[in-house]
PDB file of C-alpha atoms and ligand atoms in Angstrom:
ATOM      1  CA  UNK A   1     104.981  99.019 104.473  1.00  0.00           C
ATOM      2  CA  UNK A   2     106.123  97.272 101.323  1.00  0.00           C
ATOM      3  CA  UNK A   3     108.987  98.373  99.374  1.00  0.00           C
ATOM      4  CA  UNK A   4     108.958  98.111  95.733  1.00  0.00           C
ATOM      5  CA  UNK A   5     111.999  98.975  93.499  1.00  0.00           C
ATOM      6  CA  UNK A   6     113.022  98.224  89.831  1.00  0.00           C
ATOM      7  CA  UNK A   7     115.288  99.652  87.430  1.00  0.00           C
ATOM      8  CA  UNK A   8     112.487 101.771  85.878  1.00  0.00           C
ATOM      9  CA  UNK A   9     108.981 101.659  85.668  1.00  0.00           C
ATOM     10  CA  UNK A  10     108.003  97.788  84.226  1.00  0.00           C
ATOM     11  CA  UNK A  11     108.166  96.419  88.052  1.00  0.00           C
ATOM     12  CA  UNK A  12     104.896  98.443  88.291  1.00  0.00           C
ATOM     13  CA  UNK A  13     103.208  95.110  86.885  1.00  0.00           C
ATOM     14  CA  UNK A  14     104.405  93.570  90.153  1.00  0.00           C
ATOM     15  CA  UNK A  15     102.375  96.376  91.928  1.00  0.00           C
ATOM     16  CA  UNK A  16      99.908  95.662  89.601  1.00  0.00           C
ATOM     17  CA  UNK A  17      99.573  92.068  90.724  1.00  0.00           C
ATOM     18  CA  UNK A  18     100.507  93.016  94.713  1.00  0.00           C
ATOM     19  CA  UNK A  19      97.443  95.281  94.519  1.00  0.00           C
ATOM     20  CA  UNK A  20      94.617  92.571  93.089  1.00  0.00           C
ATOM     21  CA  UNK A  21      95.994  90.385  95.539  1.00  0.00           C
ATOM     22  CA  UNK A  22      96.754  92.368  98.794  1.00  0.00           C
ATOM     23  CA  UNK A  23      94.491  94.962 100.797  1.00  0.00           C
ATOM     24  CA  UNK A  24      95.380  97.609 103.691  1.00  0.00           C
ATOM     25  CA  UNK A  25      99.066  97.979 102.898  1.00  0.00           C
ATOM     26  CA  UNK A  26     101.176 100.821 101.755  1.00  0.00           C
ATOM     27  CA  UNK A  27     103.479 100.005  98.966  1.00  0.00           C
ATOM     28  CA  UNK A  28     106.054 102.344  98.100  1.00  0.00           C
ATOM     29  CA  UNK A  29     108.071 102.181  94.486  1.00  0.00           C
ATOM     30  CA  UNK A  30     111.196 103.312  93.078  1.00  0.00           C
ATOM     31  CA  UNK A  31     111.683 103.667  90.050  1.00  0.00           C
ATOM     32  CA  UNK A  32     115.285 104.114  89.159  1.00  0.00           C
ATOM     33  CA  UNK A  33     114.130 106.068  85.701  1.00  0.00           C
ATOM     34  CA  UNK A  34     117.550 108.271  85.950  1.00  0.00           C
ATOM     35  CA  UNK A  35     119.731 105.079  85.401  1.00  0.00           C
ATOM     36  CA  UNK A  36     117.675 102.566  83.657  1.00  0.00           C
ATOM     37  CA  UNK A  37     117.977 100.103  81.405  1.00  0.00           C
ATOM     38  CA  UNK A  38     119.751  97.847  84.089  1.00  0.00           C
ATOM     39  CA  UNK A  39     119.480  94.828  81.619  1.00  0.00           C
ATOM     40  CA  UNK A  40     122.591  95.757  79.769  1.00  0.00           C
ATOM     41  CA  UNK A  41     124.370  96.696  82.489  1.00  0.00           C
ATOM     42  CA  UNK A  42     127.614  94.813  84.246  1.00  0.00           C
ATOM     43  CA  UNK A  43     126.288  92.941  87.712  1.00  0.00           C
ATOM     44  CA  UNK A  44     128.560  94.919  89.788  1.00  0.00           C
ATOM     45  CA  UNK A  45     126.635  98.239  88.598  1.00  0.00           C
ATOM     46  CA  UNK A  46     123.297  97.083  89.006  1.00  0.00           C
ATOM     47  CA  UNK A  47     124.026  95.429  92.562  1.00  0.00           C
ATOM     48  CA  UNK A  48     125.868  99.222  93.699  1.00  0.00           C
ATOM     49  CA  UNK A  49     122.193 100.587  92.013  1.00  0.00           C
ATOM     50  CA  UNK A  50     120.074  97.774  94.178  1.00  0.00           C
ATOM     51  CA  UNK A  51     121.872  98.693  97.822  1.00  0.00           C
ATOM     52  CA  UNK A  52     121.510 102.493  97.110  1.00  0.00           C
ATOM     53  CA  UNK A  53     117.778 101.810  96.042  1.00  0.00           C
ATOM     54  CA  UNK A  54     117.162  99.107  98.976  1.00  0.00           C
ATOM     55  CA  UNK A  55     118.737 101.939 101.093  1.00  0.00           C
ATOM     56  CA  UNK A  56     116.545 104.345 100.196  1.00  0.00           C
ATOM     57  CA  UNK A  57     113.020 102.123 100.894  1.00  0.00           C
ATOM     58  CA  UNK A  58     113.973 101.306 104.315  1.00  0.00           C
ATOM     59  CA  UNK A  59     114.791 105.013 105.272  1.00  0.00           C
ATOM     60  CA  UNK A  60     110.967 105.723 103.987  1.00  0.00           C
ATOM     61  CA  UNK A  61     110.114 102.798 106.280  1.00  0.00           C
ATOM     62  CA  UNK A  62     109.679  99.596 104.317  1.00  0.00           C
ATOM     63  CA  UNK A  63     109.763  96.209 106.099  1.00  0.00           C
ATOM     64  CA  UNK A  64     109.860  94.474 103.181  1.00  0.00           C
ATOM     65  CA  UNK A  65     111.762  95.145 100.068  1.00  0.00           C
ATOM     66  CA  UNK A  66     110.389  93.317  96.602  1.00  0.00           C
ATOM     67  CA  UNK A  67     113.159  93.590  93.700  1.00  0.00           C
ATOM     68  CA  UNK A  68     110.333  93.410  90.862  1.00  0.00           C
ATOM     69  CA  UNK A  69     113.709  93.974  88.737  1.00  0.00           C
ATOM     70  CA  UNK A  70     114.838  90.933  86.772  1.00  0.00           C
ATOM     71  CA  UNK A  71     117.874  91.861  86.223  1.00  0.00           C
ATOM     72  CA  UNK A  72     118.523  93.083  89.899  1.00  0.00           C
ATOM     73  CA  UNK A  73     117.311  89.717  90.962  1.00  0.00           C
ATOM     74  CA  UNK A  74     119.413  87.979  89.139  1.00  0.00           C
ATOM     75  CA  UNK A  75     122.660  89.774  89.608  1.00  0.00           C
ATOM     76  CA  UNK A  76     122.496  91.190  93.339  1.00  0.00           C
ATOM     77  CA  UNK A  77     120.538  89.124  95.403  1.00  0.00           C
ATOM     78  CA  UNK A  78     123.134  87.527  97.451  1.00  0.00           C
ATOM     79  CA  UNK A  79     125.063  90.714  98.348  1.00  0.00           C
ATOM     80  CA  UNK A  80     121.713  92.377  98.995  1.00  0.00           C
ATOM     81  CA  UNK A  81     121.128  89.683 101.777  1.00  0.00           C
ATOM     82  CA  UNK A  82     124.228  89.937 102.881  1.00  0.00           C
ATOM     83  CA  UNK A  83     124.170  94.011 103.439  1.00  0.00           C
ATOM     84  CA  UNK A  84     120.692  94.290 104.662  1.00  0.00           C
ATOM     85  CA  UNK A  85     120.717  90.581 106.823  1.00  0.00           C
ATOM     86  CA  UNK A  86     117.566  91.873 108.814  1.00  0.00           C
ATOM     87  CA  UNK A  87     115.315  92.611 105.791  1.00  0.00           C
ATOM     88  CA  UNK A  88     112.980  89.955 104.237  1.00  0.00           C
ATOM     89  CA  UNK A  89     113.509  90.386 100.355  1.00  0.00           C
ATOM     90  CA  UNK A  90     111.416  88.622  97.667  1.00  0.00           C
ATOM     91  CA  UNK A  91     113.078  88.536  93.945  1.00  0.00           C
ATOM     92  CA  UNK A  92     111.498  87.539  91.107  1.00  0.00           C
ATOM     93  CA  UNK A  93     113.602  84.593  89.896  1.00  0.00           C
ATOM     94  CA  UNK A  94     113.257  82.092  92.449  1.00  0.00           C
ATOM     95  CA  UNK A  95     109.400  81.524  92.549  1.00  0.00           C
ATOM     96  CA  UNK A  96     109.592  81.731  88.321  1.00  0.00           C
ATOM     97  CA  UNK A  97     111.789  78.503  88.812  1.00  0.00           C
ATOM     98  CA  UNK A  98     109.638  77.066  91.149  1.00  0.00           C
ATOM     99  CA  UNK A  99     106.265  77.270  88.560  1.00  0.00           C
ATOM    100  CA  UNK A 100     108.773  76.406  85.311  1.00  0.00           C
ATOM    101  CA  UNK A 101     109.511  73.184  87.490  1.00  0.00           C
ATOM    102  CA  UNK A 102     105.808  72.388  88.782  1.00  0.00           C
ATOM    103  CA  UNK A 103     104.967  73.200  85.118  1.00  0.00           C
ATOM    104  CA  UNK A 104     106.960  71.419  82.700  1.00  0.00           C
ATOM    105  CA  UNK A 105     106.672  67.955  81.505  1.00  0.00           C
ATOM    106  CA  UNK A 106     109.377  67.176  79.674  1.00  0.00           C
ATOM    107  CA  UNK A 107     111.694  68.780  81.544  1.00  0.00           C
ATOM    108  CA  UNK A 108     112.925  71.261  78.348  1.00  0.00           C
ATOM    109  CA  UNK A 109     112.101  75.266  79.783  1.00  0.00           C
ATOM    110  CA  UNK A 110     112.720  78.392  78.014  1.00  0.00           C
ATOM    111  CA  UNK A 111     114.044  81.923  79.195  1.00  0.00           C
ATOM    112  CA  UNK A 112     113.992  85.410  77.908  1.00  0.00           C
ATOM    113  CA  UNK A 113     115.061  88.118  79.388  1.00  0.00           C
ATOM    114  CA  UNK A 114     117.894  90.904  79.378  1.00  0.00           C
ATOM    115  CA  UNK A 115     121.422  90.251  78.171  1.00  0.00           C
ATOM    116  CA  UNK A 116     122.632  90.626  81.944  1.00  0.00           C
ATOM    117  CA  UNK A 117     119.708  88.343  83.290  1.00  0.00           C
ATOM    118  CA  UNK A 118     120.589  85.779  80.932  1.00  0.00           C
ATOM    119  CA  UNK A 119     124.344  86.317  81.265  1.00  0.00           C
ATOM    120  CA  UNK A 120     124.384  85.550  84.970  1.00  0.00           C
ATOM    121  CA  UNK A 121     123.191  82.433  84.627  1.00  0.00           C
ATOM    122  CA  UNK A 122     121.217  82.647  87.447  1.00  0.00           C
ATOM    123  CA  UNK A 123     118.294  80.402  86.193  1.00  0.00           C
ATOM    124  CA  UNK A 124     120.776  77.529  84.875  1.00  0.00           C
ATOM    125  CA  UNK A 125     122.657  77.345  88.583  1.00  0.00           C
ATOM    126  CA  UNK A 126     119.077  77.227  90.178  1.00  0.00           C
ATOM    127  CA  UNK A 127     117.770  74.356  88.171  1.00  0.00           C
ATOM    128  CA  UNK A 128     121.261  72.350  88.546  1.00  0.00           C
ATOM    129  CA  UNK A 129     120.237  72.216  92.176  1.00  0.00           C
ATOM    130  CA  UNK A 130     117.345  71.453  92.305  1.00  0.00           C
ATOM    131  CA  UNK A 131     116.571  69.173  89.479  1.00  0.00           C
ATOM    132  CA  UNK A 132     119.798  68.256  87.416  1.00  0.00           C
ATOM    133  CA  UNK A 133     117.791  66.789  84.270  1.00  0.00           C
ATOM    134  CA  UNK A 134     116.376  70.227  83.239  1.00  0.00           C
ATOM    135  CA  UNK A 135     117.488  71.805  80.342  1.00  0.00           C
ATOM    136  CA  UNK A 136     117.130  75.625  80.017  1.00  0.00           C
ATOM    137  CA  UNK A 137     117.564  77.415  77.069  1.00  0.00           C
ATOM    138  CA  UNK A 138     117.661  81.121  77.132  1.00  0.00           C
ATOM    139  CA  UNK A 139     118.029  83.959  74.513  1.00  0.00           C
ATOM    140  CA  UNK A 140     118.105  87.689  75.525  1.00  0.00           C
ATOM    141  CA  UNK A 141     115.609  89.812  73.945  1.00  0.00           C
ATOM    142  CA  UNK A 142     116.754  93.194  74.225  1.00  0.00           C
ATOM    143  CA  UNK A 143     114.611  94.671  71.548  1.00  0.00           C
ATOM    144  CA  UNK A 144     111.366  94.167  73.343  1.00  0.00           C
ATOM    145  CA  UNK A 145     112.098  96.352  76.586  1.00  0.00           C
ATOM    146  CA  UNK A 146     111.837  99.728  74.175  1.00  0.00           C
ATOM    147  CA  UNK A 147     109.705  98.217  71.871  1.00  0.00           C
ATOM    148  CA  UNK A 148     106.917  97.885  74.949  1.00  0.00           C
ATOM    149  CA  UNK A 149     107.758 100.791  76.311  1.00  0.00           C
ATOM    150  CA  UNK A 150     107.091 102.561  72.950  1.00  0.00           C
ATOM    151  CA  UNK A 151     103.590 101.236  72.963  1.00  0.00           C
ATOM    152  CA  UNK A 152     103.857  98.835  69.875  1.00  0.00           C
ATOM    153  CA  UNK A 153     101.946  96.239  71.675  1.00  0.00           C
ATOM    154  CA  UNK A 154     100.475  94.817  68.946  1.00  0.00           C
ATOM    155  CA  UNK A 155     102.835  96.280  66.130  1.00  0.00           C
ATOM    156  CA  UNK A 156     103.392  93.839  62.954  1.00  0.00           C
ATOM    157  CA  UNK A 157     107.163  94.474  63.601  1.00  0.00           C
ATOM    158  CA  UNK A 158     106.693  93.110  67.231  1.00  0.00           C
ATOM    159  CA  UNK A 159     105.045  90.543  66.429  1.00  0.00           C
ATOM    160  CA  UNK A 160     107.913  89.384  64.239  1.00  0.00           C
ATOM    161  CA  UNK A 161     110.835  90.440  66.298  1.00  0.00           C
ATOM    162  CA  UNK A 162     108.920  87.985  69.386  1.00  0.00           C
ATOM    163  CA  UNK A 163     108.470  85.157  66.806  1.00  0.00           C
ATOM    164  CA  UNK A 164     112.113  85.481  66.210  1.00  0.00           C
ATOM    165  CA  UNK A 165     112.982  85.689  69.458  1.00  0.00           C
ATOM    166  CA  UNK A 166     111.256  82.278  70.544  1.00  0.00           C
ATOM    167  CA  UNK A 167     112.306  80.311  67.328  1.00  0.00           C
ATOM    168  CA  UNK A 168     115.607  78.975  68.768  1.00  0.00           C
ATOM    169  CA  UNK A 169     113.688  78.129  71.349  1.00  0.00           C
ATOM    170  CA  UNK A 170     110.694  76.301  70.052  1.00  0.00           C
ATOM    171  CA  UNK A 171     113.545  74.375  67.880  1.00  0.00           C
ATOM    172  CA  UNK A 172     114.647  73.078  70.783  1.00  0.00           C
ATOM    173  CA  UNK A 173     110.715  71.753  72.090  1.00  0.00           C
ATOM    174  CA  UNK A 174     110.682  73.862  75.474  1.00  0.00           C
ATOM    175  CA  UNK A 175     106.880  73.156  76.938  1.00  0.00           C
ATOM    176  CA  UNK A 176     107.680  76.131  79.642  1.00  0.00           C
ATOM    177  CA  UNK A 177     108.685  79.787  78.885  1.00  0.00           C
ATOM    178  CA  UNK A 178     109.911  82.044  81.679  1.00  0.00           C
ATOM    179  CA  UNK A 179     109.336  85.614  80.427  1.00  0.00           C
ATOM    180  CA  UNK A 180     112.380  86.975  82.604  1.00  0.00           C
ATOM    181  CA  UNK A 181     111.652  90.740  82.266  1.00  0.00           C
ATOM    182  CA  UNK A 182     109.600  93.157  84.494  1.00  0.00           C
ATOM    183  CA  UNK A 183     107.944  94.078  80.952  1.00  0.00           C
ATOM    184  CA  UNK A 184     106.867  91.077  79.007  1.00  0.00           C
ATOM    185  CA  UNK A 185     103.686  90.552  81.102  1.00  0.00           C
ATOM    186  CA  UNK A 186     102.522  92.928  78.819  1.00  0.00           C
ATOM    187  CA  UNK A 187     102.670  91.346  75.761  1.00  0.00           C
ATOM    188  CA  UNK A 188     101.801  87.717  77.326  1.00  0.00           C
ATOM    189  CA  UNK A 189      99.055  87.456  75.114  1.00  0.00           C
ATOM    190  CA  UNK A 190     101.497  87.639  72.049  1.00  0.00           C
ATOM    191  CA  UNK A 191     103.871  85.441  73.699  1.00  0.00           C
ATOM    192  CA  UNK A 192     101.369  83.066  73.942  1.00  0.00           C
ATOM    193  CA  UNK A 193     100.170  83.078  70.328  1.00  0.00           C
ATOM    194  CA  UNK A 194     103.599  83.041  68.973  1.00  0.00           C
ATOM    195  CA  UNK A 195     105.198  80.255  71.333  1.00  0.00           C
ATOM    196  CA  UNK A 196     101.904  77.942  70.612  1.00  0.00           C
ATOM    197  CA  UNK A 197      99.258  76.696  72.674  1.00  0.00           C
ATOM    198  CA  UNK A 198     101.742  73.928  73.939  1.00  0.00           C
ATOM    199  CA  UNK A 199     104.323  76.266  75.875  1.00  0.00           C
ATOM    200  CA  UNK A 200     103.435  77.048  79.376  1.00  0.00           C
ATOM    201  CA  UNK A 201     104.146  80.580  80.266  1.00  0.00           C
ATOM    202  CA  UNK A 202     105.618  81.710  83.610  1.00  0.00           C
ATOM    203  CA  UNK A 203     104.866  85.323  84.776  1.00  0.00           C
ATOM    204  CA  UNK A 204     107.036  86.326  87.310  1.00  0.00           C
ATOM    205  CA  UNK A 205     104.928  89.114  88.562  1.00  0.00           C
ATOM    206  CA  UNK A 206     102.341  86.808  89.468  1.00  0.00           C
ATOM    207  CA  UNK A 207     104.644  84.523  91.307  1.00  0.00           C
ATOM    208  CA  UNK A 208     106.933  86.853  93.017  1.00  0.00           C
ATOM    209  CA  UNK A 209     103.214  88.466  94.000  1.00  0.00           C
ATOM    210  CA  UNK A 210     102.090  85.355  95.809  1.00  0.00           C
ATOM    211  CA  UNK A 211     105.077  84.720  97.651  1.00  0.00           C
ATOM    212  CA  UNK A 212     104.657  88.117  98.974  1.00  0.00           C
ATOM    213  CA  UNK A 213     100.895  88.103 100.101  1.00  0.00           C
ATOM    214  CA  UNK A 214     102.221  84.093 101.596  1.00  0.00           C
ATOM    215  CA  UNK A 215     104.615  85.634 103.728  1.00  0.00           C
ATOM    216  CA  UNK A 216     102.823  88.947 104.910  1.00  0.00           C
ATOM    217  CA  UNK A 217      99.599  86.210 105.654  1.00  0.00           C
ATOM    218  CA  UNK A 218     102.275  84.220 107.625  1.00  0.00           C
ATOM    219  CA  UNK A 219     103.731  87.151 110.019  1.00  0.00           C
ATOM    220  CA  UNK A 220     101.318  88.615 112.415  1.00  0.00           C
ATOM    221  CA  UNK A 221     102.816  91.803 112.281  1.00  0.00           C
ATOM    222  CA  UNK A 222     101.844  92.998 109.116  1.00  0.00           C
ATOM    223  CA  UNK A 223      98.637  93.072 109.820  1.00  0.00           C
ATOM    224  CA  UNK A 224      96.594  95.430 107.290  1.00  0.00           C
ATOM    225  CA  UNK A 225      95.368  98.524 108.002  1.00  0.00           C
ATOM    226  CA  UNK A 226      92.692  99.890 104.998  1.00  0.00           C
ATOM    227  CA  UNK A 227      93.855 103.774 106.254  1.00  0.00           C
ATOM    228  CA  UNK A 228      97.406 102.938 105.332  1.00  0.00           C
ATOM    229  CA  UNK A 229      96.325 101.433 102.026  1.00  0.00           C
ATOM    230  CA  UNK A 230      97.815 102.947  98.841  1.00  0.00           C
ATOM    231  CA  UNK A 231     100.248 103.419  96.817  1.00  0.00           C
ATOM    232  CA  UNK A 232     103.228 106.282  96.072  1.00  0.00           C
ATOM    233  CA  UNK A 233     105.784 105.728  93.637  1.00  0.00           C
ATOM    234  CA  UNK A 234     109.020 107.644  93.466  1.00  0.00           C
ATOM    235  CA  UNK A 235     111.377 107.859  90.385  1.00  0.00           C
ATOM    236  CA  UNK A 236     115.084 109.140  89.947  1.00  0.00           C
ATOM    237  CA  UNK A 237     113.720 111.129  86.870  1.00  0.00           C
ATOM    238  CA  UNK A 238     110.556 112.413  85.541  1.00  0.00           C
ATOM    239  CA  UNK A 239     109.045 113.387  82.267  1.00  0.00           C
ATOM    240  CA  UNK A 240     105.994 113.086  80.925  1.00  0.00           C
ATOM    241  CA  UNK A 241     106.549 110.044  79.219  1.00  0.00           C
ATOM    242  CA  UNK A 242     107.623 108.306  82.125  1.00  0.00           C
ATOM    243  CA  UNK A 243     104.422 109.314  83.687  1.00  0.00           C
ATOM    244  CA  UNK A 244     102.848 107.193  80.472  1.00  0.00           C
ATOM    245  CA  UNK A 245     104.735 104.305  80.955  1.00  0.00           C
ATOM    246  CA  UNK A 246     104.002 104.134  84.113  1.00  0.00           C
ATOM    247  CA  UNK A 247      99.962 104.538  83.097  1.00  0.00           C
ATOM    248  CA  UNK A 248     100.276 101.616  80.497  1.00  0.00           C
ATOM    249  CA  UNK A 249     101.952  99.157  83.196  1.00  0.00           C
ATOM    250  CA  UNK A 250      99.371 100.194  86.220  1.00  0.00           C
ATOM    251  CA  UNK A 251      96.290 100.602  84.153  1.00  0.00           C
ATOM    252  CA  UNK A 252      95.337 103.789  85.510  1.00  0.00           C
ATOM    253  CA  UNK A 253      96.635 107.003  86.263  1.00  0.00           C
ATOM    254  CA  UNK A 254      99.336 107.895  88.831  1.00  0.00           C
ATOM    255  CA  UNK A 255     100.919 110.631  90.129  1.00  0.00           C
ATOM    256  CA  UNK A 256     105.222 110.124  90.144  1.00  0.00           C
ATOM    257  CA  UNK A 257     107.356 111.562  92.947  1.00  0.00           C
ATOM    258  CA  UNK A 258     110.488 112.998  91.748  1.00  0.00           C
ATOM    259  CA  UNK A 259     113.429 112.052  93.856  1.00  0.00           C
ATOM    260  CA  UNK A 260     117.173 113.672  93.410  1.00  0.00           C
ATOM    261  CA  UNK A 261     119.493 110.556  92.314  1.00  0.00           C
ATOM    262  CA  UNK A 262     122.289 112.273  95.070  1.00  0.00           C
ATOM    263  CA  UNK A 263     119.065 111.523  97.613  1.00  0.00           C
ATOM    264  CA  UNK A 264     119.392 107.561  96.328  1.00  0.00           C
ATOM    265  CA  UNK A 265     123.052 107.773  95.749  1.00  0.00           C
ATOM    266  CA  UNK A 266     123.502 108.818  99.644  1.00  0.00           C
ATOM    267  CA  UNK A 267     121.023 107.201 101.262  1.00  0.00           C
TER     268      UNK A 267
HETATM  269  N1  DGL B   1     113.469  95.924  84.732  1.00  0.00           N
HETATM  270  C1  DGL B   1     114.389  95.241  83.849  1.00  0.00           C
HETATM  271  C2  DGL B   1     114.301  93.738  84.087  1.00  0.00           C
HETATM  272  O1  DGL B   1     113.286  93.234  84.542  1.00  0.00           O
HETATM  273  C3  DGL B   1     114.116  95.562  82.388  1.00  0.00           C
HETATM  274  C4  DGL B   1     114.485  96.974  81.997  1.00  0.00           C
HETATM  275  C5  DGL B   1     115.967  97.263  82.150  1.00  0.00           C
HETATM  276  O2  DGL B   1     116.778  96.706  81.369  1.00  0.00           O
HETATM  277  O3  DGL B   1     116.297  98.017  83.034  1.00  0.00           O
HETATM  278  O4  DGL B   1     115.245  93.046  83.830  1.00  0.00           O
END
């Protein structure tokens, strides 16, 4: 079984990805839509948030545990291996550094994300280590989370707010563009057009995805089963909209599990 969790319900475009990619597994999601956004958050919250939420996949039975959250991977991964030594994890920030670096040519990548993604720094320590000439420039883009979330895919007003967003950027002649958020997948296709043909993008659903289906290939015992395939997601609070966002990100229909935050909380 495959654990799932992020702060709300944009990791569902990791599903999304896990599910072209990956047959004859259960996957099980939280969605932690009681406490979200995590991405302006201090690290010390969202790390107490990722054990409870960690806690609360492995008591339904996961053996692995995905953080599709950007900002939870870039804020609690170390204490999360720490707490839970036995569990595999997979985060999405590592394998988005891997394809900026097997991507870009002249060594100048770009990162957007949430203020507390970008604030940790997380992407700058990686890249010191492994290559010391890249030079990342980031800018938070807090705007687009709700702007996605409202729908305004293709609104004239986010269209200029992503422009704006990428400007410092571009002014600085990144070829590589990490979009470091759970929910700019969505709106790759007007990243794309606004960064320019000549910036490579970097989708960390896709990424963190194919580590995943790697790893499960790699380890004999999760082999798949097509009568445990599927899917249930659980969130900390449900309302109808949630139960659209969660449509728009999935591209289809699903039914959301209510789960009492105290049930997370004490896990
Ligand atoms: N899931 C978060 C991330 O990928 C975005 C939404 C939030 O701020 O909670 O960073």
């Amino acid at each position: 079984m495959i654990g799932v969790f992020d702060s709300g319900l944009g990791g569902l475009t990791v599903v999304k990805e896990l599910l072209t990619k990956l047959e004859g597994y259960k996957i099980i999601y939280f969605g932690d839509t009681a406490r979200t956004p995590y991405g302006t958050k201090s690290a010390e919250t969202v790390t107490r948030y990722a054990i409870e939420n960690t806690k609360f996949l492995l008591k339904l039975g996961a053996k692995i545990v995905v953080v599709a959250c950007h900002t939870a991977s870039s804020t609690a991964m170390s204490v999360l291996k720490q707490t839970f030594s036995e569990v595999p994890f997979f985060e999405v920030v590592t394998p988005s550094m891997e394809k900026a670096l097997s991507l870009t040519k002249n060594k100048k990548i770009g990162l957007i994300g949430t203020r507390t993604t970008v604030a940790s720094k997380v992407y700058d320590k990686l890249f010191a280590k492994r290559d010391p000439e890249i030079k990342l420039y980031s800018n938070p883009a807090p705007l687009l989370v709700p702007l996605i979330e409202e729908g305004w895919l293709k609104k004239p007003e986010t269209r200029k707010i992503v422009k704006k967003y990428l400007i410092p950027l571009k002014m600085r002649g990144i070829d590589t563009l990490i979009l470091g958020c759970t929910h700019y997948p969505i709106i790759k296709k007007l990243i794309q057009e606004k960064a320019g043909k000549r910036i490579k993008l970097v989708d960390p659903s896709e990424e963190v995805a194919l580590s995943v289906v790697k790893y499960i290939k790699e380890n004999p015992e999760f082999k798949p089963n097509l009568q445990l395939n599927g899917l249930e997601i659980f969130v900390s609070d449900l309302t109808p909209y949630f139960g659209k966002i969660a449509e728009m990100f999935l591209g289809r229909k699903v039914e959301l599990k209510k789960v009492a935050l105290e049930e997370i909380i004490n896990a």
